[in-house]
Amino acid sequence: MRTTVLRPRVRTAALAASVALMLGLAAAPAADAASAHRPETATLDQLAHKTGRYFGAAVDNPELADTDFAKILGSEFGQTTPGNGMKWYATEPQRGVFDFTAGDEIVKFAQSNGMKVRGHTLLWHNQLPSWLTSGTWTADELRSILKNHITHVVKHYKGKVFAWDVANEIMNEDGTYRENIFYKTIGPSYIADALRWARAADPRVKLYLNDYNVEAIGPKSDAYYKLIKQLKAEGAPIDGFGMQAHLALQYGFPDRLQENIQRFADLGVDVAITELDIRMLLPSDAAKLAEQADWYGRVTDACLTVKRCVGITVWGYTDRHSWIPSVFPGEGAALPWDENLAHKPAYDAIHDALAKAAAAKKD
Ligand code: XIL
């Protein structure tokens, strides 16, 4: 897609040099030609694209009004995820009344900038509309509400999103099912049903389960491993596993991340890093930013090493617009660009990891 941008620029520089030579002029300064080849001129997504992956960033609707922000979002990244715009409270604010305004705005931005969109999310225990959470439902009623929601939303975005987080955060830390409204009312069968309804509404979109604290090998990721294996055995349509990767320096780097990504890939599903950010206790300092950069590089490397790790999405890209400070008081500085939209060491670490993998691919 946007890797092509690189080639014409390289050719233009070469062409300019040869035209200058033909005209008997001094050749274009070597620095000019070299700068066209310099890896820093490639965006994160251009590099990722060379490896067959995307590099994306989530966005929340109000942020699109920040024009400096939107410019970088539209140029540096090849994929986006609506931070809130496709959640249940936004898409079905009243029972049976659908509102796609917020999601459509992000799809439109993505389309006009050549970006892919991940749909997020069809069901979750958070950010549900109050008509749903305050109602009392029989299993049959809730099943039909869920089916109707999934069917409408997936049909609306058919051909516009390449993947859906069908079910978000459905496991507890100890690997038991989270007792969300769907589990409590319907039981665990809601998961396979949700996948089947989504598949019926769009036969081509990739269907994911998505969660946090599943980057390491442990009880929670083990539970997903078992579930995905079981869903596959039952013939339920499961295409991918999303690791949110909301990491924090103070909790340590996730144990055996690459091995964990690989074992899901080996089950025959795609894996995506879907909501990457790496927060720290504030204030930030050079040592923490260096450690953060190292982690960003390691997460990128881990994905690049596994063939079926299809892409990485950061949850916002700048500390100017990040969900962290409001949800984790005293923490922040989690993203690769700072508040002034300047690159942090984390940006360079991601860029280096991608550039290395891109260079290892044949042009
Ligand atoms: C967050 C949004 O970024 C915030 O704006 C909102 O207030 C709360 O939700 N895991 C998820 C995302 O799957 O949907 C969450 O997004 C972050 C944690």
XYZ file of C-alpha atoms and ligand atoms in Angstrom:
381
model
C 0.000 0.000 0.000
C 2.126 2.873 1.210
C 5.494 1.225 0.670
C 5.069 2.409 -2.897
C 5.568 5.941 -1.621
C 9.185 5.093 -0.924
C 10.043 3.866 -4.367
C 9.029 6.911 -6.396
C 10.983 9.087 -3.987
C 14.073 6.972 -4.442
C 13.597 6.956 -8.200
C 13.019 10.694 -8.263
C 16.295 11.299 -6.497
C 18.123 8.952 -8.865
C 16.430 10.521 -11.860
C 17.302 14.014 -10.717
C 20.912 12.934 -10.347
C 21.110 11.455 -13.834
C 19.341 14.424 -15.426
C 21.829 16.700 -13.692
C 24.660 14.590 -15.068
C 23.237 14.670 -18.607
C 22.961 18.404 -18.436
C 26.583 18.545 -17.389
C 25.610 19.957 -14.038
C 27.141 18.882 -10.797
C 25.458 15.713 -9.635
C 22.892 16.164 -6.894
C 24.710 16.242 -3.574
C 25.254 12.720 -2.308
C 23.445 13.621 0.896
C 20.203 14.199 -1.036
C 20.308 10.838 -2.720
C 21.277 9.174 0.524
C 18.455 10.804 2.441
C 15.957 9.265 0.048
C 17.289 5.866 1.098
C 17.567 6.612 4.775
C 15.348 4.230 6.739
C 14.173 7.101 9.004
C 12.164 8.431 6.089
C 9.940 5.370 6.147
C 6.912 5.430 8.405
C 6.247 2.694 10.938
C 3.517 1.301 8.738
C 5.639 1.352 5.587
C 8.241 -0.756 7.367
C 5.646 -3.082 8.888
C 4.019 -3.424 5.480
C 7.279 -4.719 4.030
C 7.083 -7.579 6.504
C 3.457 -8.278 5.573
C 2.062 -6.611 8.686
C 0.369 -3.358 9.646
C 1.316 -0.839 12.286
C -1.672 1.021 13.664
C -2.918 3.396 16.323
C -6.291 3.649 18.014
C -8.170 6.928 17.976
C -11.070 8.346 19.936
C -13.442 10.532 17.916
C -12.868 13.914 19.623
C -9.138 13.606 18.914
C -9.716 13.894 15.172
C -10.365 17.617 15.693
C -6.693 18.013 16.715
C -5.341 18.618 13.231
C -1.635 18.196 14.004
C -2.489 14.933 15.701
C -4.695 13.741 12.832
C -1.993 14.490 10.282
C 0.466 12.107 11.925
C -2.235 9.509 12.554
C -3.143 9.495 8.872
C 0.412 9.355 7.605
C 2.444 7.238 10.034
C -0.057 4.422 10.563
C -1.709 1.903 8.249
C -4.451 0.805 10.594
C -6.694 2.299 13.214
C -9.147 1.125 15.871
C -11.904 3.324 17.281
C -11.082 3.803 20.966
C -14.764 4.028 21.854
C -16.825 4.685 18.735
C -17.919 1.117 18.000
C -18.697 0.035 21.558
C -22.217 -1.043 22.461
C -23.141 2.206 24.295
C -22.264 4.119 21.144
C -23.758 1.828 18.502
C -27.035 0.804 20.191
C -27.787 3.523 22.747
C -31.426 2.435 22.931
C -32.711 -1.046 22.360
C -32.984 -1.633 18.626
C -31.903 1.932 17.787
C -28.511 1.958 16.118
C -26.159 4.900 15.794
C -23.076 4.487 13.660
C -22.026 8.141 13.613
C -18.874 7.783 15.693
C -17.668 4.575 14.062
C -18.435 5.895 10.585
C -16.395 9.022 11.226
C -13.351 6.909 12.001
C -13.943 4.584 9.046
C -14.149 7.643 6.796
C -10.890 9.048 8.172
C -9.243 5.650 7.736
C -10.475 5.242 4.179
C -9.308 8.669 3.128
C -5.858 7.869 4.525
C -5.540 4.313 3.218
C -5.804 2.720 6.653
C -7.374 -0.579 7.672
C -9.832 -0.650 10.569
C -10.202 -3.142 13.424
C -13.718 -3.214 14.803
C -13.765 -2.900 18.596
C -15.856 -4.414 20.168
C -19.098 -6.385 19.816
C -19.446 -7.468 23.418
C -17.772 -6.381 26.631
C -18.773 -5.965 30.276
C -17.903 -2.246 30.203
C -19.461 0.667 28.353
C -22.751 -1.121 27.837
C -25.874 1.047 27.472
C -27.937 1.362 30.646
C -31.061 -0.079 28.999
C -29.101 -3.318 28.748
C -27.440 -3.378 32.169
C -30.501 -2.207 34.095
C -32.888 -4.648 32.445
C -33.663 -8.129 33.713
C -33.506 -10.647 30.936
C -34.159 -14.302 30.464
C -31.437 -16.264 28.700
C -33.533 -16.322 25.520
C -34.164 -12.578 25.636
C -30.505 -11.714 26.147
C -29.458 -14.165 23.458
C -31.758 -12.449 21.015
C -30.549 -8.970 22.097
C -26.945 -10.068 21.587
C -27.677 -11.654 18.231
C -29.514 -8.564 17.049
C -26.695 -6.277 18.173
C -23.956 -8.320 16.561
C -25.907 -8.804 13.348
C -26.673 -5.103 12.891
C -23.227 -3.817 13.756
C -21.294 -6.405 11.761
C -23.549 -5.937 8.720
C -23.145 -2.185 8.877
C -19.348 -2.450 8.850
C -19.154 -5.340 6.403
C -16.275 -4.726 4.008
C -15.184 -1.710 6.082
C -13.413 -3.442 8.945
C -11.008 -6.332 8.410
C -11.383 -7.752 11.912
C -13.715 -7.649 14.888
C -12.969 -8.022 18.545
C -16.083 -10.135 18.951
C -15.685 -10.724 22.659
C -13.542 -8.496 24.856
C -12.135 -9.386 28.277
C -14.212 -12.499 28.962
C -11.746 -14.188 31.344
C -10.667 -13.518 34.917
C -7.016 -13.440 35.957
C -7.255 -17.005 37.298
C -8.542 -18.305 33.976
C -12.196 -18.692 34.975
C -14.906 -17.038 32.919
C -15.669 -13.455 33.837
C -19.157 -13.211 35.278
C -20.390 -10.585 32.870
C -24.081 -10.145 32.125
C -23.865 -12.592 29.223
C -22.171 -15.327 31.220
C -24.477 -14.895 34.171
C -27.635 -14.944 32.052
C -26.765 -17.271 29.188
C -23.738 -19.250 30.321
C -20.503 -19.808 28.385
C -22.299 -20.775 25.172
C -22.683 -17.034 24.412
C -19.082 -16.978 23.170
C -19.395 -19.518 20.353
C -22.822 -18.103 19.491
C -21.441 -14.572 19.243
C -18.739 -15.804 16.870
C -21.310 -17.649 14.737
C -23.621 -14.625 14.529
C -20.728 -12.419 13.531
C -19.667 -14.906 10.877
C -23.216 -15.093 9.500
C -23.302 -11.291 9.194
C -19.917 -11.046 7.426
C -18.354 -14.249 6.107
C -14.991 -12.587 5.449
C -14.179 -10.494 8.485
C -11.600 -11.932 10.913
C -13.140 -12.787 14.269
C -11.061 -12.272 17.408
C -11.166 -12.762 21.145
C -9.277 -9.941 22.873
C -8.013 -9.393 26.410
C -5.371 -7.796 28.660
C -2.826 -9.583 30.860
C -2.645 -12.396 28.345
C 0.782 -11.481 26.947
C 2.640 -13.744 29.355
C 2.185 -17.472 29.665
C 0.008 -17.929 32.734
C -3.466 -18.944 33.914
C -5.298 -16.291 31.899
C -3.566 -16.942 28.574
C -3.784 -20.695 29.271
C -7.562 -20.306 29.550
C -7.711 -18.617 26.132
C -5.440 -21.273 24.695
C -7.845 -23.959 25.899
C -10.915 -22.039 24.782
C -9.613 -21.344 21.282
C -8.578 -24.961 20.885
C -12.051 -26.027 21.968
C -13.797 -23.520 19.707
C -11.734 -24.769 16.771
C -12.590 -28.377 17.610
C -16.300 -27.471 17.696
C -16.020 -25.701 14.354
C -16.859 -22.284 15.826
C -15.498 -19.458 13.657
C -12.467 -18.108 15.515
C -9.748 -16.447 13.442
C -7.603 -14.558 15.862
C -6.438 -13.754 19.344
C -5.830 -10.151 20.368
C -3.337 -9.379 23.086
C -4.127 -5.888 24.295
C -0.686 -5.402 25.858
C -1.455 -2.590 28.292
C 1.919 -2.990 29.950
C 3.446 -1.161 32.913
C 7.163 -0.881 33.681
C 6.592 -1.491 37.388
C 5.074 -4.938 36.758
C 7.870 -6.341 34.615
C 8.013 -7.477 31.010
C 5.524 -10.259 30.203
C 7.094 -13.650 30.679
C 7.750 -15.623 27.458
C 5.785 -13.234 25.250
C 7.127 -14.592 21.966
C 6.565 -18.195 22.954
C 3.037 -17.286 23.968
C 2.280 -15.579 20.643
C 3.731 -18.617 18.870
C 1.582 -21.143 20.702
C -1.609 -19.315 19.648
C -0.352 -19.094 16.076
C 0.296 -22.831 16.228
C -3.386 -23.356 17.052
C -4.111 -21.938 13.612
C -5.268 -18.431 14.496
C -3.818 -15.021 13.767
C -2.437 -13.040 16.673
C -2.471 -9.256 16.921
C -1.084 -6.862 19.497
C -4.203 -4.751 19.735
C -3.873 -2.008 22.366
C -0.200 -1.581 23.121
C 0.896 1.034 25.602
C 3.648 0.922 28.224
C 2.944 3.136 31.190
C 5.212 4.154 34.027
C 4.961 5.815 37.406
C 5.187 9.577 36.907
C 7.281 11.591 36.647
C 9.045 10.014 33.712
C 12.837 10.277 33.493
C 15.524 9.274 31.032
C 16.037 5.839 32.602
C 12.322 4.990 32.487
C 12.005 6.246 28.930
C 14.982 4.103 27.940
C 13.446 1.046 29.564
C 10.141 1.809 27.897
C 11.908 2.045 24.542
C 13.537 -1.324 25.151
C 10.123 -2.866 25.903
C 8.518 -1.360 22.813
C 11.355 -2.836 20.761
C 10.961 -6.237 22.403
C 7.203 -6.372 21.852
C 7.721 -5.399 18.214
C 10.436 -8.039 17.788
C 8.245 -10.710 19.374
C 5.439 -10.024 16.899
C 7.825 -9.832 13.950
C 9.284 -13.212 14.833
C 5.949 -15.024 14.592
C 4.611 -15.333 11.084
C 0.965 -15.214 12.112
C 1.389 -12.138 14.281
C -0.334 -9.884 11.781
C 0.157 -6.431 13.233
C 0.566 -4.090 16.136
C -1.787 -1.335 17.270
C -0.790 1.224 19.862
C -3.662 2.531 22.019
C -3.294 6.109 20.862
C 0.168 7.171 19.804
C 0.887 10.317 21.794
C 0.940 11.144 25.493
C -1.236 14.121 24.504
C -4.196 11.770 24.042
C -3.962 8.688 26.208
C -6.477 6.890 28.422
C -3.823 6.082 31.043
C -3.671 9.167 33.314
C -7.419 9.205 33.907
C -7.674 5.488 34.648
C -4.352 4.918 36.458
C -3.725 8.028 38.595
C -0.032 8.811 38.944
C 0.873 6.830 35.822
C 1.313 7.887 32.218
C 3.879 8.718 29.536
C 2.837 5.422 27.953
C 3.093 6.135 24.234
C 5.880 6.558 21.656
C 5.228 10.260 20.953
C 5.238 12.873 23.728
C 2.584 15.561 24.411
C 4.189 17.834 21.824
C 4.009 15.125 19.175
C 7.782 14.636 19.275
C 9.272 11.153 19.005
C 10.335 9.536 22.274
C 13.084 6.879 22.467
C 10.254 4.343 22.175
C 9.527 5.536 18.638
C 13.130 4.909 17.579
C 13.100 1.463 19.165
C 9.956 0.462 17.261
C 11.338 1.984 14.073
C 14.641 0.143 14.437
C 12.941 -3.197 15.090
C 10.676 -2.779 12.066
C 13.485 -1.512 9.836
C 15.622 -4.517 10.686
C 12.824 -6.937 9.854
C 11.933 -5.000 6.691
C 15.548 -5.064 5.497
C 15.674 -8.829 6.019
C 12.782 -9.194 3.530
C 13.605 -9.158 -0.148
C 12.377 -6.007 -1.928
C -10.745 2.671 26.908
C -10.780 3.983 26.150
O -9.507 4.261 25.621
C -11.229 5.101 27.066
O -11.395 6.304 26.340
C -12.531 4.725 27.736
O -12.874 5.719 28.678
C -12.423 3.375 28.431
O -11.988 2.404 27.498
N -9.298 -2.209 27.079
C -10.122 -2.060 25.998
C -10.444 -0.699 25.509
O -10.512 -3.048 25.365
O -11.728 -0.624 24.949
C -10.281 0.341 26.595
O -10.456 1.622 26.020
C -8.942 0.194 27.256
C -8.803 -1.144 27.908
